[in-house]
Short mmCIF file of N, CA and C in Angstrom, two decimals:
data_model
loop_
_atom_site.label_atom_id
_atom_site.label_comp_id
_atom_site.label_asym_id
_atom_site.label_seq_id
_atom_site.Cartn_x
_atom_site.Cartn_y
_atom_site.Cartn_z
N UNK A 1 1.19 -1.27 -0.47
CA UNK A 1 -0.32 0.26 0.04
C UNK A 1 0.88 1.05 -0.12
N UNK A 2 0.24 2.11 -0.66
CA UNK A 2 1.14 3.50 -0.75
C UNK A 2 0.82 4.66 -0.03
N UNK A 3 1.68 5.30 0.77
CA UNK A 3 1.40 6.25 1.28
C UNK A 3 0.90 7.49 0.67
N UNK A 4 -0.13 8.48 0.45
CA UNK A 4 -1.25 9.39 -0.46
C UNK A 4 -0.31 10.46 0.43
N UNK A 5 0.36 10.71 0.71
CA UNK A 5 1.14 11.49 1.20
C UNK A 5 2.89 11.81 0.96
N UNK A 6 3.53 10.79 0.55
CA UNK A 6 4.16 11.19 0.26
C UNK A 6 4.31 11.18 -1.69
N UNK A 7 5.85 11.79 -2.22
CA UNK A 7 5.57 12.62 -3.32
C UNK A 7 5.91 10.80 -4.03
N UNK A 8 5.25 10.29 -5.61
CA UNK A 8 4.58 9.81 -6.42
C UNK A 8 5.97 8.79 -6.36
N UNK A 9 5.30 7.39 -6.41
CA UNK A 9 6.16 5.78 -6.23
C UNK A 9 6.08 5.39 -7.36
N UNK A 10 6.99 4.59 -7.88
CA UNK A 10 6.77 3.95 -9.08
C UNK A 10 5.61 3.10 -8.94
N UNK A 11 4.68 3.14 -9.91
CA UNK A 11 4.10 1.41 -9.76
C UNK A 11 2.50 2.35 -9.11
N UNK A 12 2.72 3.37 -8.72
CA UNK A 12 1.26 4.15 -8.09
C UNK A 12 0.22 4.92 -9.55
N UNK A 13 -1.08 4.86 -8.76
CA UNK A 13 -1.82 5.43 -9.64
C UNK A 13 -1.99 6.43 -8.72
N UNK A 14 -2.04 7.74 -9.52
CA UNK A 14 -2.88 9.08 -8.92
C UNK A 14 -4.27 8.91 -8.85
N UNK A 15 -5.23 9.51 -7.65
CA UNK A 15 -7.19 9.19 -7.91
C UNK A 15 -6.87 10.24 -8.71
N UNK A 16 -8.37 9.87 -9.51
CA UNK A 16 -8.65 10.65 -10.21
C UNK A 16 -9.16 11.92 -9.77
N UNK A 17 -8.95 13.94 -10.40
CA UNK A 17 -9.45 14.57 -9.69
C UNK A 17 -10.71 14.74 -9.59
N UNK A 18 -11.17 15.46 -8.21
CA UNK A 18 -12.35 15.31 -7.68
C UNK A 18 -12.71 16.69 -8.27
N UNK A 19 -14.25 16.64 -9.22
CA UNK A 19 -14.91 17.99 -9.50
C UNK A 19 -15.02 18.64 -8.77
N UNK A 20 -15.04 20.07 -9.09
CA UNK A 20 -15.89 20.93 -7.60
C UNK A 20 -17.45 21.16 -8.22
N UNK A 21 -18.20 20.81 -6.69
CA UNK A 21 -19.51 21.15 -6.90
C UNK A 21 -19.93 22.61 -7.65
N UNK A 22 -20.87 22.64 -8.25
CA UNK A 22 -21.59 23.72 -9.09
C UNK A 22 -21.93 24.45 -8.35
N UNK A 23 -22.03 26.09 -8.71
CA UNK A 23 -22.33 26.87 -7.52
C UNK A 23 -23.48 26.93 -7.36
N UNK A 24 -24.59 26.72 -6.19
CA UNK A 24 -25.33 26.87 -5.97
C UNK A 24 -25.93 25.21 -5.27
N UNK A 25 -25.15 24.18 -5.67
CA UNK A 25 -25.49 22.99 -5.36
C UNK A 25 -25.57 22.60 -3.55
N UNK A 26 -26.11 21.81 -3.02
CA UNK A 26 -25.87 21.31 -1.16
C UNK A 26 -24.95 20.26 -1.77
N UNK A 27 -24.07 20.26 -0.54
CA UNK A 27 -22.98 19.67 -0.47
C UNK A 27 -23.38 17.94 -0.23
N UNK A 28 -23.14 16.71 -0.44
CA UNK A 28 -23.67 15.58 -0.47
C UNK A 28 -23.78 14.61 0.97
N UNK A 29 -24.74 14.15 1.10
CA UNK A 29 -24.86 13.66 2.45
C UNK A 29 -23.77 12.95 2.94
N UNK A 30 -23.90 13.89 3.98
CA UNK A 30 -22.37 13.16 5.26
C UNK A 30 -21.44 14.40 5.35
N UNK A 31 -21.22 15.20 4.32
CA UNK A 31 -20.07 16.39 3.85
C UNK A 31 -20.31 17.54 4.61
N UNK A 32 -19.37 17.79 5.66
CA UNK A 32 -19.87 19.54 6.25
C UNK A 32 -19.26 20.58 4.86
N UNK A 33 -19.67 21.53 4.91
CA UNK A 33 -19.12 23.06 4.74
C UNK A 33 -18.55 23.42 5.61
N UNK A 34 -17.33 23.93 5.18
CA UNK A 34 -16.51 24.97 6.09
C UNK A 34 -17.53 26.44 6.38
N UNK A 35 -17.02 26.85 7.48
CA UNK A 35 -18.11 27.92 7.46
C UNK A 35 -16.87 28.73 8.20
N UNK A 36 -17.39 29.85 8.29
CA UNK A 36 -16.38 31.14 8.90
C UNK A 36 -16.74 31.12 10.35
N UNK A 37 -15.82 31.69 11.22
CA UNK A 37 -15.95 31.72 12.76
C UNK A 37 -17.08 32.32 13.15
N UNK A 38 -17.54 32.19 13.93
CA UNK A 38 -19.11 32.96 14.78
C UNK A 38 -18.88 33.63 15.16
N UNK A 39 -20.15 34.97 14.60
CA UNK A 39 -19.64 36.50 15.44
C UNK A 39 -20.37 36.00 17.01
N UNK A 40 -19.98 36.88 17.26
CA UNK A 40 -19.82 37.32 19.01
C UNK A 40 -21.81 38.15 18.84
N UNK A 41 -22.98 37.46 19.28
CA UNK A 41 -24.15 38.47 19.20
C UNK A 41 -24.32 39.16 19.91
N UNK A 42 -23.75 39.95 21.54
CA UNK A 42 -23.61 40.57 22.09
C UNK A 42 -22.59 41.87 21.37
N UNK A 43 -21.77 41.58 20.46
CA UNK A 43 -21.24 42.46 19.92
C UNK A 43 -22.18 43.00 19.00
N UNK A 44 -22.84 42.67 17.80
CA UNK A 44 -24.35 42.77 17.10
C UNK A 44 -25.27 43.66 17.89
N UNK A 45 -25.51 42.99 19.16
CA UNK A 45 -26.48 43.88 20.08
C UNK A 45 -25.70 45.39 20.58
N UNK A 46 -24.11 45.11 20.83
CA UNK A 46 -23.90 46.51 21.44
C UNK A 46 -23.69 47.46 20.42
N UNK A 47 -23.15 47.15 19.26
CA UNK A 47 -23.52 48.18 17.88
C UNK A 47 -24.77 48.49 17.36
N UNK A 48 -25.90 47.40 17.49
CA UNK A 48 -27.29 48.85 17.19
C UNK A 48 -27.47 49.24 18.25
N UNK A 49 -27.32 48.53 19.21
CA UNK A 49 -27.72 49.59 20.41
C UNK A 49 -27.54 50.83 20.47
N UNK A 50 -26.45 51.18 20.45
CA UNK A 50 -25.42 52.19 20.50
C UNK A 50 -26.02 53.44 19.24
N UNK A 51 -26.32 52.66 18.37
CA UNK A 51 -26.76 53.49 16.55
C UNK A 51 -28.33 53.54 16.73
N UNK A 52 -29.11 53.21 18.01
CA UNK A 52 -30.89 52.88 18.21
C UNK A 52 -30.41 54.99 19.17
N UNK A 53 -29.18 54.09 20.21
CA UNK A 53 -29.10 55.48 20.97
C UNK A 53 -28.51 56.94 20.04
N UNK A 54 -28.27 56.53 18.46
CA UNK A 54 -28.04 58.27 18.12
C UNK A 54 -29.15 58.28 17.92
N UNK A 55 -30.47 57.87 17.21
CA UNK A 55 -31.68 58.38 16.89
C UNK A 55 -32.32 58.58 17.93
N UNK A 56 -32.63 57.47 18.98
CA UNK A 56 -33.61 57.96 19.79
C UNK A 56 -33.10 58.55 21.22
N UNK A 57 -31.77 58.45 21.01
CA UNK A 57 -31.05 58.87 22.59
C UNK A 57 -31.18 57.83 24.06
N UNK A 58 -31.77 56.62 23.68
CA UNK A 58 -31.72 55.68 24.70
C UNK A 58 -30.83 54.76 24.01
N UNK A 59 -30.08 53.67 24.71
CA UNK A 59 -29.75 52.54 24.18
C UNK A 59 -28.01 52.77 24.14
N UNK A 60 -27.41 54.24 24.43
CA UNK A 60 -26.03 54.20 24.74
C UNK A 60 -25.77 53.65 26.01
N UNK A 61 -26.16 53.26 26.74
CA UNK A 61 -26.14 52.33 28.46
C UNK A 61 -25.72 50.74 27.93
N UNK A 62 -26.93 50.34 27.25
CA UNK A 62 -27.08 49.17 26.63
C UNK A 62 -26.08 48.85 25.88
N UNK A 63 -25.77 49.75 24.90
CA UNK A 63 -24.54 49.39 24.28
C UNK A 63 -23.04 49.27 24.75
N UNK A 64 -22.76 50.03 25.59
CA UNK A 64 -21.33 50.10 25.99
C UNK A 64 -22.01 48.75 27.28
N UNK A 65 -22.89 48.41 27.74
CA UNK A 65 -22.88 46.97 28.41
C UNK A 65 -22.38 45.82 27.82
N UNK A 66 -23.02 45.56 26.98
CA UNK A 66 -23.18 44.79 26.06
C UNK A 66 -21.94 44.69 25.09
N UNK A 67 -21.06 45.70 24.92
CA UNK A 67 -19.63 45.78 24.35
C UNK A 67 -18.49 45.34 24.96
N UNK A 68 -18.65 45.64 26.49
CA UNK A 68 -17.87 45.15 27.32
C UNK A 68 -17.97 43.71 27.33
N UNK A 69 -19.04 43.28 27.84
CA UNK A 69 -19.05 41.85 28.26
C UNK A 69 -18.73 40.91 26.65
N UNK A 70 -19.06 41.20 25.72
CA UNK A 70 -18.83 40.77 24.16
C UNK A 70 -17.10 40.86 23.88
N UNK A 71 -16.73 41.86 24.77
CA UNK A 71 -15.12 41.83 24.70
C UNK A 71 -14.38 41.01 25.51
N UNK A 72 -14.90 40.65 26.63
CA UNK A 72 -14.49 39.10 27.24
C UNK A 72 -14.97 38.68 26.70
N UNK A 73 -16.19 38.08 26.56
CA UNK A 73 -16.37 36.47 25.65
C UNK A 73 -15.75 36.61 24.57
N UNK A 74 -15.25 37.15 23.46
CA UNK A 74 -14.16 37.22 22.68
C UNK A 74 -13.04 36.88 22.47
N UNK A 75 -12.81 37.41 23.47
CA UNK A 75 -11.25 37.12 24.20
C UNK A 75 -10.90 35.77 24.86
N UNK A 76 -12.18 35.17 25.30
CA UNK A 76 -12.27 33.84 25.77
C UNK A 76 -12.55 32.84 24.54
N UNK A 77 -13.37 32.82 24.08
CA UNK A 77 -13.37 31.54 22.91
C UNK A 77 -13.25 32.22 21.59
N UNK A 78 -12.52 33.61 21.42
CA UNK A 78 -12.16 33.26 20.10
C UNK A 78 -12.96 34.02 18.81
N UNK A 79 -14.25 34.55 18.77
CA UNK A 79 -15.37 34.15 17.84
C UNK A 79 -14.76 36.14 17.17
N UNK A 80 -15.94 35.93 15.82
CA UNK A 80 -15.75 37.63 15.12
C UNK A 80 -16.57 38.22 16.07
N UNK A 81 -16.30 39.77 15.78
CA UNK A 81 -16.96 40.56 16.39
C UNK A 81 -16.38 41.88 17.27
N UNK A 82 -15.13 41.88 17.35
CA UNK A 82 -14.30 42.59 18.22
C UNK A 82 -14.42 44.12 17.81
N UNK A 83 -14.53 44.08 16.05
CA UNK A 83 -14.36 45.60 16.04
C UNK A 83 -15.92 46.35 15.88
N UNK A 84 -16.71 45.21 15.96
CA UNK A 84 -18.22 45.78 16.38
C UNK A 84 -18.50 46.00 17.73
N UNK A 85 -17.88 45.13 18.65
CA UNK A 85 -17.82 45.99 19.95
C UNK A 85 -17.42 47.09 20.18
N UNK A 86 -16.39 47.29 19.60
CA UNK A 86 -15.47 48.32 19.88
C UNK A 86 -16.51 49.52 19.34
N UNK A 87 -16.64 49.40 18.30
CA UNK A 87 -17.53 50.55 17.58
C UNK A 87 -18.73 51.04 18.56
N UNK A 88 -19.24 49.47 19.33
CA UNK A 88 -20.42 50.24 19.80
C UNK A 88 -20.33 50.73 21.24
N UNK A 89 -18.97 50.71 21.81
CA UNK A 89 -18.66 51.08 22.50
C UNK A 89 -18.06 52.90 22.71
N UNK A 90 -17.27 52.70 21.65
CA UNK A 90 -17.26 54.80 21.29
C UNK A 90 -18.22 55.26 20.93
N UNK A 91 -19.45 54.45 20.14
CA UNK A 91 -20.73 54.96 19.90
C UNK A 91 -21.28 55.91 21.30
N UNK A 92 -21.47 54.43 21.94
CA UNK A 92 -21.72 54.70 23.56
C UNK A 92 -21.81 55.68 24.45
N UNK A 93 -20.25 55.90 24.55
CA UNK A 93 -19.50 56.69 25.47
C UNK A 93 -19.39 58.16 24.86
N UNK A 94 -19.59 58.05 23.33
CA UNK A 94 -19.47 59.16 22.95
C UNK A 94 -20.51 60.02 23.09
N UNK A 95 -22.03 59.15 22.62
CA UNK A 95 -23.47 59.28 23.20
C UNK A 95 -23.55 59.99 24.00
N UNK A 96 -23.28 59.09 25.21
CA UNK A 96 -23.41 59.46 26.70
C UNK A 96 -22.96 60.91 27.11
N UNK A 97 -21.22 61.42 26.39
CA UNK A 97 -20.71 62.61 27.03
C UNK A 97 -21.63 63.64 26.32
N UNK A 98 -22.06 63.89 24.41
CA UNK A 98 -22.62 64.21 24.59
C UNK A 98 -24.09 64.40 24.64
N UNK A 99 -24.51 63.49 25.21
CA UNK A 99 -26.09 63.95 26.16
C UNK A 99 -25.54 64.69 27.50
N UNK A 100 -24.89 64.18 28.49
CA UNK A 100 -24.42 64.91 29.48
C UNK A 100 -23.87 66.91 29.15
N UNK A 101 -23.55 67.16 28.10
CA UNK A 101 -23.36 67.81 27.37
C UNK A 101 -23.90 68.75 27.17
N UNK A 102 -25.11 68.43 26.51
CA UNK A 102 -26.25 68.95 26.24
C UNK A 102 -27.50 69.01 26.97
N UNK A 103 -27.52 68.42 28.11
CA UNK A 103 -28.23 68.55 29.42
C UNK A 103 -27.81 69.70 30.20
N UNK A 104 -26.95 70.31 30.27
CA UNK A 104 -26.14 71.04 30.81
C UNK A 104 -26.39 72.14 30.35
N UNK A 105 -26.49 72.54 28.79
CA UNK A 105 -26.88 73.32 28.19
C UNK A 105 -28.12 73.96 27.81
N UNK A 106 -28.69 72.69 27.83
CA UNK A 106 -30.08 73.14 27.74
C UNK A 106 -30.89 73.76 29.44
N UNK A 107 -30.33 73.30 30.65
CA UNK A 107 -30.73 74.11 31.59
C UNK A 107 -29.89 75.69 32.33
N UNK A 108 -28.54 75.78 31.13
CA UNK A 108 -27.70 76.51 31.86
C UNK A 108 -28.80 77.97 30.57
N UNK A 109 -29.21 77.34 29.61
CA UNK A 109 -29.81 78.72 28.25
C UNK A 109 -31.49 78.72 29.24
N UNK A 110 -32.04 77.63 29.71
CA UNK A 110 -33.32 77.46 30.36
C UNK A 110 -33.28 78.66 31.50
N UNK A 111 -32.32 78.34 32.24
CA UNK A 111 -31.66 79.49 33.67
C UNK A 111 -31.35 80.64 33.33
N UNK A 112 -31.18 81.13 31.89
CA UNK A 112 -30.51 82.13 31.60
C UNK A 112 -31.73 82.79 31.41
N UNK A 113 -32.54 82.57 30.84
CA UNK A 113 -33.69 82.79 29.90
C UNK A 113 -34.91 83.37 31.50
N UNK A 114 -34.99 82.71 31.78
CA UNK A 114 -35.21 82.76 33.54
C UNK A 114 -35.11 83.88 34.18
N UNK A 115 -33.60 83.98 34.13
CA UNK A 115 -33.23 85.23 35.22
C UNK A 115 -33.08 86.57 34.37
N UNK A 116 -33.27 86.29 33.08
CA UNK A 116 -33.76 87.86 32.43
C UNK A 116 -35.01 87.87 32.52
N UNK A 117 -35.89 87.44 32.49
CA UNK A 117 -36.93 87.74 32.64
C UNK A 117 -38.06 87.22 31.58
N UNK A 118 -37.33 86.08 30.27
CA UNK A 118 -38.35 85.64 28.89
C UNK A 118 -39.25 84.38 29.24
N UNK A 119 -38.79 83.72 30.68
CA UNK A 119 -40.03 83.17 31.14
C UNK A 119 -40.62 83.45 32.28
N UNK A 120 -41.82 83.42 32.68
CA UNK A 120 -42.32 84.18 34.04
C UNK A 120 -43.33 83.05 34.24
N UNK A 121 -43.06 82.66 35.23
CA UNK A 121 -44.13 81.96 36.27
C UNK A 121 -45.50 82.29 36.43
N UNK A 122 -46.38 83.16 35.85
CA UNK A 122 -47.60 83.54 36.20
C UNK A 122 -48.21 83.02 34.54
#
């Protein structure tokens, strides 16, 4: 018997080449299809929640929490999605900081208008 890992040996016949499956055909029964690494679900949730937070003002905190949890899971399991988790964290933190600044600015303008007499309580 010849070893298929060794170079051509005298008297051995190479096996015929296997044809590639046509595009869109399913593999034969028992064959597995190689898939890419799985993307971490919490990384996707982190990015989506942070993007929803940009539109609605809510969701930054969920994006930050899920982003940190997903980075820990990705480090342990080797899943994909690190970039999405980091993007969710960045958008979440920037969104919270901007929300705080806008809230302070709103109250400062409101207090200024009240003090100037443009807003009265009668």
